[in-house]
mmCIF file of C-alpha atoms and ligand atoms in Angstrom:
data_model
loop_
_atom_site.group_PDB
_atom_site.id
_atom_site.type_symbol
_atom_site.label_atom_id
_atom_site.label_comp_id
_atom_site.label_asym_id
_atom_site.label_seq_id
_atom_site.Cartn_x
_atom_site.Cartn_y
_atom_site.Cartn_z
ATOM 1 C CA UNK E 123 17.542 -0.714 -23.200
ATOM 2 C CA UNK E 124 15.717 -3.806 -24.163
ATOM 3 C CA UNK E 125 12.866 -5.189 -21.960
ATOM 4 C CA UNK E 126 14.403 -8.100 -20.570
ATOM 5 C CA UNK E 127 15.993 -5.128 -18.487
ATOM 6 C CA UNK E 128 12.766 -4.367 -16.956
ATOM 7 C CA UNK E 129 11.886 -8.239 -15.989
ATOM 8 C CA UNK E 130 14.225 -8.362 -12.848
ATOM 9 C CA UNK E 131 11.973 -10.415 -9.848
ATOM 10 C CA UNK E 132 10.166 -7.758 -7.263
ATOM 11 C CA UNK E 133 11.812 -8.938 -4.019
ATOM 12 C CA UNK E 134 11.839 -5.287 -1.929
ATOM 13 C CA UNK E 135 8.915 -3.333 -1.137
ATOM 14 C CA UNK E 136 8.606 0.146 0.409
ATOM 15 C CA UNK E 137 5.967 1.226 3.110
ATOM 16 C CA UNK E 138 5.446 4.764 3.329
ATOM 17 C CA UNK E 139 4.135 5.141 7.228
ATOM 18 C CA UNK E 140 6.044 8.610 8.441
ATOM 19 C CA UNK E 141 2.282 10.288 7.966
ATOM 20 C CA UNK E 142 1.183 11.847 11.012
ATOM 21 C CA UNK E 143 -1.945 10.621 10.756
ATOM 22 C CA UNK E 144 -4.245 14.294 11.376
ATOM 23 C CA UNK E 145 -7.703 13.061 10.308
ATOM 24 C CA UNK E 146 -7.881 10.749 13.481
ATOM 25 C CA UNK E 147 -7.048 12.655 15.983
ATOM 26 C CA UNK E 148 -7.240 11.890 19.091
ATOM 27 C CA UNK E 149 -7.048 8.470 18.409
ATOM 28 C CA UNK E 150 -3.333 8.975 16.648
ATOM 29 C CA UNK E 151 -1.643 11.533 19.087
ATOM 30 C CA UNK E 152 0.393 8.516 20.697
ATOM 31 C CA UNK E 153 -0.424 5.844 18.891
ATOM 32 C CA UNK E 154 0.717 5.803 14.869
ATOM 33 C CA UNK E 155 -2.387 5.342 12.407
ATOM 34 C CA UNK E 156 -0.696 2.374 10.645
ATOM 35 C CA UNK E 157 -1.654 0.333 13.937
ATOM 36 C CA UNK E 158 -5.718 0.958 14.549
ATOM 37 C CA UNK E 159 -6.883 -2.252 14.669
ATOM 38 C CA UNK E 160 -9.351 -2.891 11.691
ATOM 39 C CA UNK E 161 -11.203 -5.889 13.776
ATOM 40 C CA UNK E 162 -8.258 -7.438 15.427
ATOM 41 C CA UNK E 163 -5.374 -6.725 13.162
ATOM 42 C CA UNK E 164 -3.299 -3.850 12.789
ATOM 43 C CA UNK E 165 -3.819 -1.606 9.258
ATOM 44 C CA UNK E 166 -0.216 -2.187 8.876
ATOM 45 C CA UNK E 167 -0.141 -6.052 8.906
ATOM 46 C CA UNK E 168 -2.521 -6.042 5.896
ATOM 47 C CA UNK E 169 -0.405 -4.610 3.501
ATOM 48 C CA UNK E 170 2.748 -6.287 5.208
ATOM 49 C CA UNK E 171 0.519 -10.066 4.831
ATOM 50 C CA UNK E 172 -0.691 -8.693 0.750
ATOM 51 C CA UNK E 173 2.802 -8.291 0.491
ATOM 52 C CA UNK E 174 4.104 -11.808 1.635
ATOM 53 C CA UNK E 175 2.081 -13.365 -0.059
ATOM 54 C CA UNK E 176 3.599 -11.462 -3.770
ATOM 55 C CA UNK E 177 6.257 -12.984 -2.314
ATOM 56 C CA UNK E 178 8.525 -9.461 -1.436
ATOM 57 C CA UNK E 179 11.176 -10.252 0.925
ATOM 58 C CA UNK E 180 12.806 -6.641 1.943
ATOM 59 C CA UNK E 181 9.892 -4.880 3.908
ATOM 60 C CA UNK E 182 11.883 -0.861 4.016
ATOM 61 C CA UNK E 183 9.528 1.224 5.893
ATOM 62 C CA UNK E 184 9.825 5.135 5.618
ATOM 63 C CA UNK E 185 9.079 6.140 9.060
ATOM 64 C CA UNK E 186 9.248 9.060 10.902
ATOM 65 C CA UNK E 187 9.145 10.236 14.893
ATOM 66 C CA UNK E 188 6.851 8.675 17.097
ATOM 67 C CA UNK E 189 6.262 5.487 14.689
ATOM 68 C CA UNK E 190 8.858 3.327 16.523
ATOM 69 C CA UNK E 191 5.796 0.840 17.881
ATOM 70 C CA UNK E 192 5.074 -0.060 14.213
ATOM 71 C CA UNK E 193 8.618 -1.579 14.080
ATOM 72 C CA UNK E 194 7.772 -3.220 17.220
ATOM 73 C CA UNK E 195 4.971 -4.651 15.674
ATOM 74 C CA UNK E 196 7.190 -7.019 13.844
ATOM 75 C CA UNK E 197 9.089 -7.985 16.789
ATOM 76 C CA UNK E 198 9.137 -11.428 18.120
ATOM 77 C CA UNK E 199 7.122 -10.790 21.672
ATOM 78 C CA UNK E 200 9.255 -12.743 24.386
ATOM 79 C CA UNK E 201 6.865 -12.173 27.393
ATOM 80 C CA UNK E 202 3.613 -12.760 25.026
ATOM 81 C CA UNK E 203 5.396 -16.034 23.659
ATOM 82 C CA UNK E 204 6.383 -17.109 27.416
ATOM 83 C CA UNK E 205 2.884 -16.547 28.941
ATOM 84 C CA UNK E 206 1.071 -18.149 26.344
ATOM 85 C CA UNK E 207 3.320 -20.964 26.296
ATOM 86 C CA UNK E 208 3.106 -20.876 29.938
ATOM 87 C CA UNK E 209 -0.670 -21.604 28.908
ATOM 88 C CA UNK E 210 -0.103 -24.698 26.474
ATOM 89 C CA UNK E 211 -1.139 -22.254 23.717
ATOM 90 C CA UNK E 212 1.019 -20.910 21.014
ATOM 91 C CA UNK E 213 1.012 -17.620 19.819
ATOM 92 C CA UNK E 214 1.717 -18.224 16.185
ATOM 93 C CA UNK E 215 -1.873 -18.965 15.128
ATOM 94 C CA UNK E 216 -2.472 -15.259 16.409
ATOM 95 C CA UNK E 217 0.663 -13.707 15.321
ATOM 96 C CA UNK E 218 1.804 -15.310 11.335
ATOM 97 C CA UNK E 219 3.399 -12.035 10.071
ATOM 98 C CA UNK E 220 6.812 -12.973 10.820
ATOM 99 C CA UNK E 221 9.227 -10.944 9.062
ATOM 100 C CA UNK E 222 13.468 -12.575 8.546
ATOM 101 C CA UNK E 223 15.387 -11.733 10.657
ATOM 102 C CA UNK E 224 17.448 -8.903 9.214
ATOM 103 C CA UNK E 225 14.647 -8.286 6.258
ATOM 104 C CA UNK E 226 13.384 -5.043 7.620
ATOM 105 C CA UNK E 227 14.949 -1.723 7.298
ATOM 106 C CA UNK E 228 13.565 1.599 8.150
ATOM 107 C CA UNK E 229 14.379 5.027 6.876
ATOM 108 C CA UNK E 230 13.985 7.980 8.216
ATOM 109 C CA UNK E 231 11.390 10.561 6.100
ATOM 110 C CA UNK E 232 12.825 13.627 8.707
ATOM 111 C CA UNK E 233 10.662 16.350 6.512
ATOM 112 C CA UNK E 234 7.446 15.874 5.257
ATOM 113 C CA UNK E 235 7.484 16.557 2.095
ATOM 114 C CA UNK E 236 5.211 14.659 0.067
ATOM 115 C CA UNK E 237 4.704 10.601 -1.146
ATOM 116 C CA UNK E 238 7.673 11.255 -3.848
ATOM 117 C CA UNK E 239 9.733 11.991 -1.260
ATOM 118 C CA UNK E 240 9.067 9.672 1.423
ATOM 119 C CA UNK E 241 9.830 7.136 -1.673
ATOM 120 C CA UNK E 242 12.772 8.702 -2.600
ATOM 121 C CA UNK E 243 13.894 8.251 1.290
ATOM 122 C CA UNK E 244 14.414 4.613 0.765
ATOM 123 C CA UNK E 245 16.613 4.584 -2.405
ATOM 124 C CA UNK E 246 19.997 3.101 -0.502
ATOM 125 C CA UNK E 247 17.946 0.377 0.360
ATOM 126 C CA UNK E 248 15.971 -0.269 -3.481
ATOM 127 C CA UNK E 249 19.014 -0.152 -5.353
ATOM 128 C CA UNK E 250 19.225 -1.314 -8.714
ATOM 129 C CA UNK E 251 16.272 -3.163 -8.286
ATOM 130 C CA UNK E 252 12.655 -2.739 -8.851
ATOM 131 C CA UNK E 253 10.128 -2.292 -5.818
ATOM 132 C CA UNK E 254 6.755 -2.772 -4.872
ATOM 133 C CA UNK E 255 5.077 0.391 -3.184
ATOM 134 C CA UNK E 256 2.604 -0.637 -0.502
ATOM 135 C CA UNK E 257 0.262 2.671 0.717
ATOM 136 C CA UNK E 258 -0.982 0.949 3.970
ATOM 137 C CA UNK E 259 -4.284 3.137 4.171
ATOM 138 C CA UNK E 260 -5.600 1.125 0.750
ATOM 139 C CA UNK E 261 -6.722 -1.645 2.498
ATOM 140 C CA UNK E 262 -7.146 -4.357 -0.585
ATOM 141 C CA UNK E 263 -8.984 -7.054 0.535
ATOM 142 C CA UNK E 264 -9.355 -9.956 -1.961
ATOM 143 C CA UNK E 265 -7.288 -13.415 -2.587
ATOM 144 C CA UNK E 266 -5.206 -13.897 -4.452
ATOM 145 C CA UNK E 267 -4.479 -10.162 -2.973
ATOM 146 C CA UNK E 268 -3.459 -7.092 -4.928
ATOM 147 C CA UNK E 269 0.043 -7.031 -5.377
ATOM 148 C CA UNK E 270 -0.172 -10.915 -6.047
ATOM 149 C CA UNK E 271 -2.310 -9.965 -8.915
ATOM 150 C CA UNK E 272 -0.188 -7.460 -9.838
ATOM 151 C CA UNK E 273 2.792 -9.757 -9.982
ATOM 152 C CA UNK E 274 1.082 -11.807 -11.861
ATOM 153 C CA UNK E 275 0.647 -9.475 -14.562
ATOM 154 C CA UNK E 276 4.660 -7.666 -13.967
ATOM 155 C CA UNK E 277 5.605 -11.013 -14.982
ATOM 156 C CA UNK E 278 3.806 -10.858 -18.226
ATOM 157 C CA UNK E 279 5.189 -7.367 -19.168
ATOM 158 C CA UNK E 280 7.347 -6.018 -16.961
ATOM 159 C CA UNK E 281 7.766 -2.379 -16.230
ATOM 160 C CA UNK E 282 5.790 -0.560 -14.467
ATOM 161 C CA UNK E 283 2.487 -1.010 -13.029
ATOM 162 C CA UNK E 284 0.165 0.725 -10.445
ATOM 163 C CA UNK E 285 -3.350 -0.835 -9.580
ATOM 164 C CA UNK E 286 -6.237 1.145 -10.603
ATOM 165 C CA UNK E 287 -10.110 1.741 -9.814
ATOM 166 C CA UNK E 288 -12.579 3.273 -11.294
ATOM 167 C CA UNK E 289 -14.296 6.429 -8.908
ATOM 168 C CA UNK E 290 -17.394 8.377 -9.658
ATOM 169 C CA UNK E 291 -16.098 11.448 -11.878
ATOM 170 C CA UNK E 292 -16.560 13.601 -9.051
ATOM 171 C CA UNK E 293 -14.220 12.054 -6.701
ATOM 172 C CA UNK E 294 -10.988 12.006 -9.111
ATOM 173 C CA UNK E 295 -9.741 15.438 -7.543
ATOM 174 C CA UNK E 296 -8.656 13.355 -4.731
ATOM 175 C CA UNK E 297 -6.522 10.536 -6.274
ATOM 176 C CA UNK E 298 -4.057 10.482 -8.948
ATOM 177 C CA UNK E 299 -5.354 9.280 -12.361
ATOM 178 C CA UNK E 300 -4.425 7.682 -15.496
ATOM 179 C CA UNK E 301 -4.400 8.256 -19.325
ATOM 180 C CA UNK E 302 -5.716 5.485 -20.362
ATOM 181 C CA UNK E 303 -4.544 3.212 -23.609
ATOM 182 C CA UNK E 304 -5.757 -0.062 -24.959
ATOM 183 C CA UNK E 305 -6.835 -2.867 -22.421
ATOM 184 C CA UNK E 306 -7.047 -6.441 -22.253
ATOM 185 C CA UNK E 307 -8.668 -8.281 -19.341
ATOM 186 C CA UNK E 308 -7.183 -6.675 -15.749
ATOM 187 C CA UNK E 309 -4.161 -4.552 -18.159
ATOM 188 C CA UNK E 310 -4.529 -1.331 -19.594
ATOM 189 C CA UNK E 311 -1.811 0.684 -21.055
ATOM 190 C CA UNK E 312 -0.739 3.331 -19.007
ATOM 191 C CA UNK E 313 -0.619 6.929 -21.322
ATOM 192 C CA UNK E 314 -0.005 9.584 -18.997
ATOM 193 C CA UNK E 315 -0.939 10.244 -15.254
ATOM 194 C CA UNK E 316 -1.780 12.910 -13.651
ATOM 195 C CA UNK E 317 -2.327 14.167 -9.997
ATOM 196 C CA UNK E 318 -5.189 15.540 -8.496
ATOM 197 C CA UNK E 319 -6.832 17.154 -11.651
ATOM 198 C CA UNK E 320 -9.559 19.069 -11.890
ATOM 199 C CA UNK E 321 -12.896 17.089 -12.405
ATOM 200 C CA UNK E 322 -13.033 19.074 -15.596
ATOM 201 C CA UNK E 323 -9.482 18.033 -16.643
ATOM 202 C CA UNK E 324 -9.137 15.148 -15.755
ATOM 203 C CA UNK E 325 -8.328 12.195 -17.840
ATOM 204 C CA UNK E 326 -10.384 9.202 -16.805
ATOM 205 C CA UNK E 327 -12.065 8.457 -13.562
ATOM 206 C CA UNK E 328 -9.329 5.356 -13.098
ATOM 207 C CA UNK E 329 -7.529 6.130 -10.042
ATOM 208 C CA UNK E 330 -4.695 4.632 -8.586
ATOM 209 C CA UNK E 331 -5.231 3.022 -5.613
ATOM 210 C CA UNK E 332 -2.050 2.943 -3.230
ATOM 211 C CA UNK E 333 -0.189 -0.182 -4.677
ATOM 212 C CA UNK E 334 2.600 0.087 -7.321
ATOM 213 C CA UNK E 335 5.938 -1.189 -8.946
ATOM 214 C CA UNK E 336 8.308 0.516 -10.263
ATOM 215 C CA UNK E 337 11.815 0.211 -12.061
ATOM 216 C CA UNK E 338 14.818 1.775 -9.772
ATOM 217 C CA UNK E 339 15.037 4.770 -12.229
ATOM 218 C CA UNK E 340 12.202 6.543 -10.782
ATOM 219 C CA UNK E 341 14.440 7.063 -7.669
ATOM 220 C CA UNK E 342 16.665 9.629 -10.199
ATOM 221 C CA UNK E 343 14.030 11.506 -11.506
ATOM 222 C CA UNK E 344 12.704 11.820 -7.873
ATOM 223 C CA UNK E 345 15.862 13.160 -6.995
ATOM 224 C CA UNK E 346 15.152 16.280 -9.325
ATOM 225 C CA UNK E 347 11.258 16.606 -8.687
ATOM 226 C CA UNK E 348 9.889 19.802 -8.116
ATOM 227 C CA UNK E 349 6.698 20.117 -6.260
ATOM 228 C CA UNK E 350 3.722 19.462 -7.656
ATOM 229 C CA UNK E 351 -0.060 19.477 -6.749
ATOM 230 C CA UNK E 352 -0.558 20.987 -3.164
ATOM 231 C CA UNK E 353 2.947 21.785 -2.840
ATOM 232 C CA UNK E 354 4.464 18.441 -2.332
ATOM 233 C CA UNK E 355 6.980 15.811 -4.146
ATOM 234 C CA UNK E 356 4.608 13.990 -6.316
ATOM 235 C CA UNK E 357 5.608 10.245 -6.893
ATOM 236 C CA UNK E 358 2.641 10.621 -9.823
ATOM 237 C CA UNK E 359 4.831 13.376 -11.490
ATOM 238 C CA UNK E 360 8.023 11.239 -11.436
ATOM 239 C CA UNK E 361 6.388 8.180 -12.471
ATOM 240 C CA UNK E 362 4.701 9.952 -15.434
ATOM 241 C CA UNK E 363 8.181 10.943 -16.887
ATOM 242 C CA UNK E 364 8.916 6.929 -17.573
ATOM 243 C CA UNK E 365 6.030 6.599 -19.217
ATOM 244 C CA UNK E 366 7.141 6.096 -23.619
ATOM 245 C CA UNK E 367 10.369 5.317 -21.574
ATOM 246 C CA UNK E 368 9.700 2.116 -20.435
ATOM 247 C CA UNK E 369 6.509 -0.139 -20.325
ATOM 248 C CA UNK E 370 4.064 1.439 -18.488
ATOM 249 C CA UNK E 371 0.532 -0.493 -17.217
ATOM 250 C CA UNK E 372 -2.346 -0.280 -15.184
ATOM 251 C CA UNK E 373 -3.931 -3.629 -13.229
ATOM 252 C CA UNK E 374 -7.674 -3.373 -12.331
ATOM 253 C CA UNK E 375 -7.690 -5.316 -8.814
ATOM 254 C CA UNK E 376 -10.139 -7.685 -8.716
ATOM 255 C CA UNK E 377 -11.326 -7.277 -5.362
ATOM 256 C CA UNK E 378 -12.170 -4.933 -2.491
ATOM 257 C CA UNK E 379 -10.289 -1.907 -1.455
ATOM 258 C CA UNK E 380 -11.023 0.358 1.711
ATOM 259 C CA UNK E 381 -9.944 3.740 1.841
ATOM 260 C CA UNK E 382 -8.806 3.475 5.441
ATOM 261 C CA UNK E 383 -7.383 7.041 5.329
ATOM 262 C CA UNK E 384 -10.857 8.207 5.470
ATOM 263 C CA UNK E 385 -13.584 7.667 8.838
ATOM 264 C CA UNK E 386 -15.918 6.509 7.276
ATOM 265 C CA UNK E 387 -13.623 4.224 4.845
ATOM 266 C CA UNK E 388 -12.119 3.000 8.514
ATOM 267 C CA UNK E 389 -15.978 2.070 9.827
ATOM 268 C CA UNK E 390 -16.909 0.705 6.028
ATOM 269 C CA UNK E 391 -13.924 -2.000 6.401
ATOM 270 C CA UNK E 392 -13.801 -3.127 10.040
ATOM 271 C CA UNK E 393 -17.831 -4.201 9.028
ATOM 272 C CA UNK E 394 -17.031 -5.618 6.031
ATOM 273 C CA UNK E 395 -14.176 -7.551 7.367
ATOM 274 C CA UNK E 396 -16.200 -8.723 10.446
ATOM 275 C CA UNK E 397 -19.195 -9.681 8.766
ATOM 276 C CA UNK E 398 -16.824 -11.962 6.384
ATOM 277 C CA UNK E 399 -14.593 -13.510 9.300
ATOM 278 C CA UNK E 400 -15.968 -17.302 9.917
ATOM 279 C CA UNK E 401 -15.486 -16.980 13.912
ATOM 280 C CA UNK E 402 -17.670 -14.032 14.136
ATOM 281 C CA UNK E 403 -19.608 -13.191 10.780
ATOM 282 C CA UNK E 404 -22.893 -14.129 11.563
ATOM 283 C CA UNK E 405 -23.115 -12.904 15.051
ATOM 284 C CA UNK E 406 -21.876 -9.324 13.321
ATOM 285 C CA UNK E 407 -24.872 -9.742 10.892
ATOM 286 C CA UNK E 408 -27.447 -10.187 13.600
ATOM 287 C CA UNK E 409 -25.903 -7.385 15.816
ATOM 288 C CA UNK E 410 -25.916 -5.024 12.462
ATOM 289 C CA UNK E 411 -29.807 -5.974 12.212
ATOM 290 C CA UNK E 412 -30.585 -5.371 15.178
ATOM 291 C CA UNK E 413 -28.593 -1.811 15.279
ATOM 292 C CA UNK E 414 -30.507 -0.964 12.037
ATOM 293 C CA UNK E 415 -34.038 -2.098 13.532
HETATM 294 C C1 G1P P 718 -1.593 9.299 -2.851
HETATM 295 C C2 G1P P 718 -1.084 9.401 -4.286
HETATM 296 C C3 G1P P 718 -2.255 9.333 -5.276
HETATM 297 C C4 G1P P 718 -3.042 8.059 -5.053
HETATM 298 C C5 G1P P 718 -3.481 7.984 -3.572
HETATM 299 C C6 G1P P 718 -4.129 6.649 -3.289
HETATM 300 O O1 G1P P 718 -2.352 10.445 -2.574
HETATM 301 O O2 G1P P 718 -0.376 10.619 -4.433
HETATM 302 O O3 G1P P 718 -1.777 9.356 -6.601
HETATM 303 O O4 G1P P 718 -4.159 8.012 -5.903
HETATM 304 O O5 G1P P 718 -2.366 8.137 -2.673
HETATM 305 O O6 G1P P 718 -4.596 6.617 -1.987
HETATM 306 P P1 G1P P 718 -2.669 10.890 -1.050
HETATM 307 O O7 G1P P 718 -3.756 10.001 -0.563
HETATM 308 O O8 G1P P 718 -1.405 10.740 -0.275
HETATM 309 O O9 G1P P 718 -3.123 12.327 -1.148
#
């Protein structure tokens, strides 16, 4: 297959969201993870806004049961609209993620099986086409945002890409991690990937960090994945078998990211989001002092 195969535009993207969101309990029995608020907005709308503004038009998102309200999410809000009308305000200013009519789609993930498969879930929907992966607890904070950057680079060559960071050496057990080839500014060459290695084994300390796209193929060899590292469908696994297949890179995001899946990765972005917001920033900073004595 020649490149130009591997060049078609990145209009769907898939949000994995059927987790069931253990690590914060009790804050997640009734209420799905994907909407703690991180200041005022949901953990959800960040990835769904990052992805808007790549320009993705299909938002699929791989749900499971109990995460009906994150649908709801993207509703238009009748009674809200009405009241604040009612008001003379509007709520638009308050509420801009506004997805098409029509332009999303959930899928069911009715097993939990791992990442690959929750991917693998939405494959009616993907198609021929190549999508954009959005793993909601990476919150990547940064403008233009992540998968705008990535973009950016998919349209200089194509293929595959998954953003990376670089983690102390002792923290790569956690993550999957690249091979890595030659770079050039924000690109490197992608040479294998691996996931969850042993500190000892493992390639490189650049992990990837929850934002990816990839060509429609993976969706066949995810249909064939065994499990992999702790028993689960690895998405790493499948994506490593394109690799010398097709083009293959890694983007270094030049910005922030969160690990929101994490407590203390939760606390460490609600601060850092506050003390940047312009309505409330420097009243954050003096509270923070004054915490800290
Ligand atoms: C998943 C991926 C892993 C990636 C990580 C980023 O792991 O399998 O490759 O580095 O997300 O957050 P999980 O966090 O689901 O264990």
């Amino acid at each position: 297959m020649s490149d130009s195969n591997f060049r078609k535009p990145v209009r769907k993207a898939v949000f994995p969201v059927a987790g069931l969101g253990t690590r914060f309990l009790p804050a997640t029995k009734a209420i799905p993870k994907e909407l703690l608020p991180v200041v005022d907005r949901p953990l959800i709308q960040y990835a769904v806004d990052e992805a808007r503004e790549a320009g993705i038009e299909e938002f699929i998102f791989v749900t499971g049961r109990g995460k009906t309200a994150i649908v709801e999410h993207f509703d238009t809000a009748y009674e809200l609209e009405a009241t604040m009308t009612g008001r003379g305000k509007s709520l638009a200013p308050l509420d801009p993620t506004r997805i098409e009519p029509g332009n999303l789609v959930t899928v069911r993930q009715q097993v939990p099986m791992g990442l690959g498969h929750a991917v693998w879930c939405a494959r009616a929907v993907t198609g021929d086409e190549p999508f954009a992966i959005f793993l909601p607890d990476e919150l990547m904070y940064g403008s233009p945002g992540c998968m705008a950057q990535m973009i950016e680079a998919y349209n200089e060559v194509g293929g595959n890409l998954v953003s990376v960071l670089e983690v102390p050496m002792e923290e790569v057990s956690s993550y999957g991690v690249i091979a890595p080839g030659e770079s050039k500014g924000n690109l490197t060459e992608v040479k294998g990937l691996v996931e969850k290695p042993k500190v000892d084994e493992a390639p490189s300390n650049k992990i990837v960090s929850g934002r990816y796209i990839l060509q429609p193929e993976v969706m066949d060899l995810l249909a064939s994945q065994g499990k992999g590292a702790g028993g689960e469908i690895q998405l790493t696994d499948s994506m490593a078998k394109l690799i010398d297949k097709q083009p293959f890179h890694a983007v270094t995001f030049n910005g922030r990211r969160f690990d929101c899946g994490s407590k203390i990765g939760f606390v460490e972005a609600t601060l850092a989001l506050a003390l940047d917001r312009e309505d409330m920033g420097a009243e954050v900073r003096e509270m923070a002092k004054k915490m800290l004595g």
